[in-house]
Amino acid sequence: MEPLGESVMRTPHNGAVVQRRSKTRSYRRSYRSCLGTTSRLCLTPALTTRRLNASRRAVKPQTLTERVDPAHLALLVKSEWQLSYVTPLYQFRHTQLKSYSKQLSAFIVAERQQGLAVEVSELQNSYRVSLSVLQGLTESENDPETVLIQIHSKPLFAKQDEPQRSVWSGWLTCIQGSPEYLCSLSKDFTCLPLFGSRGPEYLSRVVKSWFQKTFDCCFGPLEINHTSLQWFVALWVDCHSQSNIQHLKMLWTVPAEPPLQIMYTVDPQDAWDLWNSVKKEEAAKEAEEVGCIELEEVSGYLEALKSHFYRHFRLDLSAGILTQVSTALGLAKDTGRIKMSNSRHVIATLTLLTECALLKMPI
Amino acid sequence: MSRLNPFAKLPGLNAASVLLVENEEHFQQSLAEALVKETSVTVNVRLAKSFPLPVENDESRPRIDLVVFIINLTSELSFQSAEASLKYLEPGYFLGKVCFMVSNARSSSVPAERLDAVRRLAASLHCPLLFAEDQTQQGVTNAAERLLTILKVAAGFVPFTTSLCLSNLTRSTLPPDIDQPSFD
């Protein structure tokens, strides 16, 4: 058990033996167990589990500047990313990124000639693709390194020496993915389940189809469901003591006639006080639970916020859907968009999202 | 607290009565319209938001053969209201005269825990759990057909089959890994 001073967010050890473990030995066996579990309606994979962790370690902010290139970090935090999940990539080598860049630019050119990757308003001259490794983000030794993809281009009527602008960027990452799952994959597969992209839709489509053709993987939309949004609320409010969250805003959609959208803004100090009152007493917890946030605390916190709203407005927010959560540390939408505004909490956000992606993946 | 009793009244001639209980009162309208189209029996559809039912209708209400709880998974309130309504039913109803119908199960904003909770509830009460799609006309028609099958048995129109017998065949069971612990 690592000392408490360590600033890592590690999913805590569960003493109970997982019966499923016997099924995670080989790829073939997992396929057979997939066939047996067809009765479930939701996309619950057979290898990975059905639901997110019930408790997680509280976030310690980490200054990543000594581990990660500041330019890369600035790129990660400045914009909103659209998320997808990716199935494991076959024979992806981190050493061959240069040749992958060339192949991807050739593919984009080919698609443009076929008329698939063109938008009428933006006639770019040429695309230059660069794939690079974003060193330093990963926490455990099982995680493959994050890959950053950038597409630069020059506008059609640009001067010779004008620098190329980045028109599209994306990244593939796996932060603290389940070690059980990662070890059960065969050696040829690299698991980078979380894909974030920013930029024109046609370029995202081209990049995804290139990856699908080259590495035999599947991309799919990753929506952030209600429980994950609740976790974001709890994790961000929990960080208020270290970095001021400035506000806690939640957007609810209530099925009234006409449909009502409610933006519920909470003052940061009030949110912090409420969070402290909901969390269990530190002294009462076991030694290894201190610093852990339980799911009951999270749902209790949301219940408290909803009942406060009900007391004032007589409107029960349980009848509605939570669509967006935002603080100064980040923004999360249920359509699968995330913005990480504070570089110190990037790891925590990405860990939660990696777990969501692993859960949603069909394998 | 007056509970709904399944055997307190006499059944109507060639008639079956179903009670649709839904907190949002949205899907039950279209479902009711699809149900009354049935011609071989007279189907009485009664709609309610939640229990307890209004006392003033007690006299005029026919014998309810099937109670259907419609739960919309995108809102937590739906499930809580259905759960709270259960205690207003006599235990005799749970021998095959109660059915759960769930809509919006495929929506991405629905956490898996909510569906698990509904499954556990249905399995503990030995009731069938149906999944319905309420956005399209075809979905509503399909849901109505499945409900009619169960309703006809519950009202006694199928010879040699009682609702208790059918409930043994259709009751929902929990998937074996519903208590799967999360990642360690």
mmCIF file of C-alpha atoms in Angstrom, chain A residues 11-12 14 18 20-21 39-41 49-54 178 180 223 225-227 303 306 316 318-321 355, chain B residues 24 74-77 80 105-106 108-116 119-120 131 175 177-184:
data_model
loop_
_atom_site.group_PDB
_atom_site.id
_atom_site.type_symbol
_atom_site.label_atom_id
_atom_site.label_comp_id
_atom_site.label_asym_id
_atom_site.label_seq_id
_atom_site.Cartn_x
_atom_site.Cartn_y
_atom_site.Cartn_z
ATOM 1 C CA THR A 11 -7.897 2.629 -7.956
ATOM 2 C CA PRO A 12 -7.830 0.953 -4.556
ATOM 3 C CA ASN A 14 -10.359 -4.761 -3.567
ATOM 4 C CA VAL A 18 -13.141 -11.468 -8.913
ATOM 5 C CA ARG A 20 -14.366 -13.049 -13.817
ATOM 6 C CA ARG A 21 -10.600 -13.252 -13.559
ATOM 7 C CA SER A 39 -29.088 -10.677 -22.341
ATOM 8 C CA ARG A 40 -27.843 -7.324 -21.201
ATOM 9 C CA LEU A 41 -29.107 -4.324 -23.059
ATOM 10 C CA THR A 49 -16.495 -4.709 -15.730
ATOM 11 C CA ARG A 50 -19.993 -3.364 -15.827
ATOM 12 C CA ARG A 51 -19.669 -0.236 -13.859
ATOM 13 C CA LEU A 52 -17.191 2.349 -12.732
ATOM 14 C CA ASN A 53 -15.326 2.112 -9.496
ATOM 15 C CA ALA A 54 -17.415 2.624 -6.437
ATOM 16 C CA SER A 178 -7.230 -1.490 -15.552
ATOM 17 C CA GLU A 180 -5.955 -6.719 -15.311
ATOM 18 C CA GLU A 223 -20.847 9.783 -24.005
ATOM 19 C CA ASN A 225 -23.212 9.309 -18.436
ATOM 20 C CA HIS A 226 -24.891 10.610 -15.351
ATOM 21 C CA THR A 227 -22.715 8.766 -12.872
ATOM 22 C CA GLU A 303 -28.951 14.633 -3.509
ATOM 23 C CA LYS A 306 -31.065 18.714 -5.583
ATOM 24 C CA ASP A 316 -37.286 18.120 -8.408
ATOM 25 C CA SER A 318 -34.303 14.042 -10.391
ATOM 26 C CA ALA A 319 -36.971 14.253 -13.051
ATOM 27 C CA GLY A 320 -34.465 15.797 -15.401
ATOM 28 C CA ILE A 321 -31.154 14.898 -16.954
ATOM 29 C CA GLU A 355 -12.241 4.114 -17.240
ATOM 30 C CA GLU B 24 -44.083 11.361 -16.528
ATOM 31 C CA THR B 74 -33.362 8.823 -18.019
ATOM 32 C CA SER B 75 -34.850 10.250 -14.849
ATOM 33 C CA GLU B 76 -34.228 8.989 -11.352
ATOM 34 C CA LEU B 77 -37.570 10.230 -10.167
ATOM 35 C CA GLN B 80 -38.267 6.210 -7.182
ATOM 36 C CA ALA B 105 -32.737 1.935 -21.703
ATOM 37 C CA ARG B 106 -30.339 2.520 -24.580
ATOM 38 C CA SER B 108 -26.231 7.092 -23.313
ATOM 39 C CA SER B 109 -26.908 9.259 -20.312
ATOM 40 C CA VAL B 110 -28.333 6.363 -18.364
ATOM 41 C CA PRO B 111 -25.856 4.956 -15.868
ATOM 42 C CA ALA B 112 -25.706 1.211 -15.632
ATOM 43 C CA GLU B 113 -26.632 1.295 -11.969
ATOM 44 C CA ARG B 114 -30.140 2.504 -12.671
ATOM 45 C CA LEU B 115 -30.930 -0.379 -14.982
ATOM 46 C CA ASP B 116 -29.389 -2.777 -12.473
ATOM 47 C CA ARG B 119 -33.620 -5.459 -12.683
ATOM 48 C CA ARG B 120 -33.089 -6.212 -9.032
ATOM 49 C CA PHE B 131 -38.068 -3.016 -22.568
ATOM 50 C CA PRO B 175 -27.664 -11.686 -14.901
ATOM 51 C CA ASP B 177 -22.508 -10.935 -12.956
ATOM 52 C CA ILE B 178 -24.748 -8.174 -11.659
ATOM 53 C CA ASP B 179 -22.656 -8.012 -8.528
ATOM 54 C CA GLN B 180 -19.452 -7.867 -10.460
ATOM 55 C CA PRO B 181 -17.068 -5.787 -8.424
ATOM 56 C CA SER B 182 -15.429 -2.999 -10.291
ATOM 57 C CA PHE B 183 -11.835 -2.767 -11.417
ATOM 58 C CA ASP B 184 -9.379 -3.437 -8.686
#
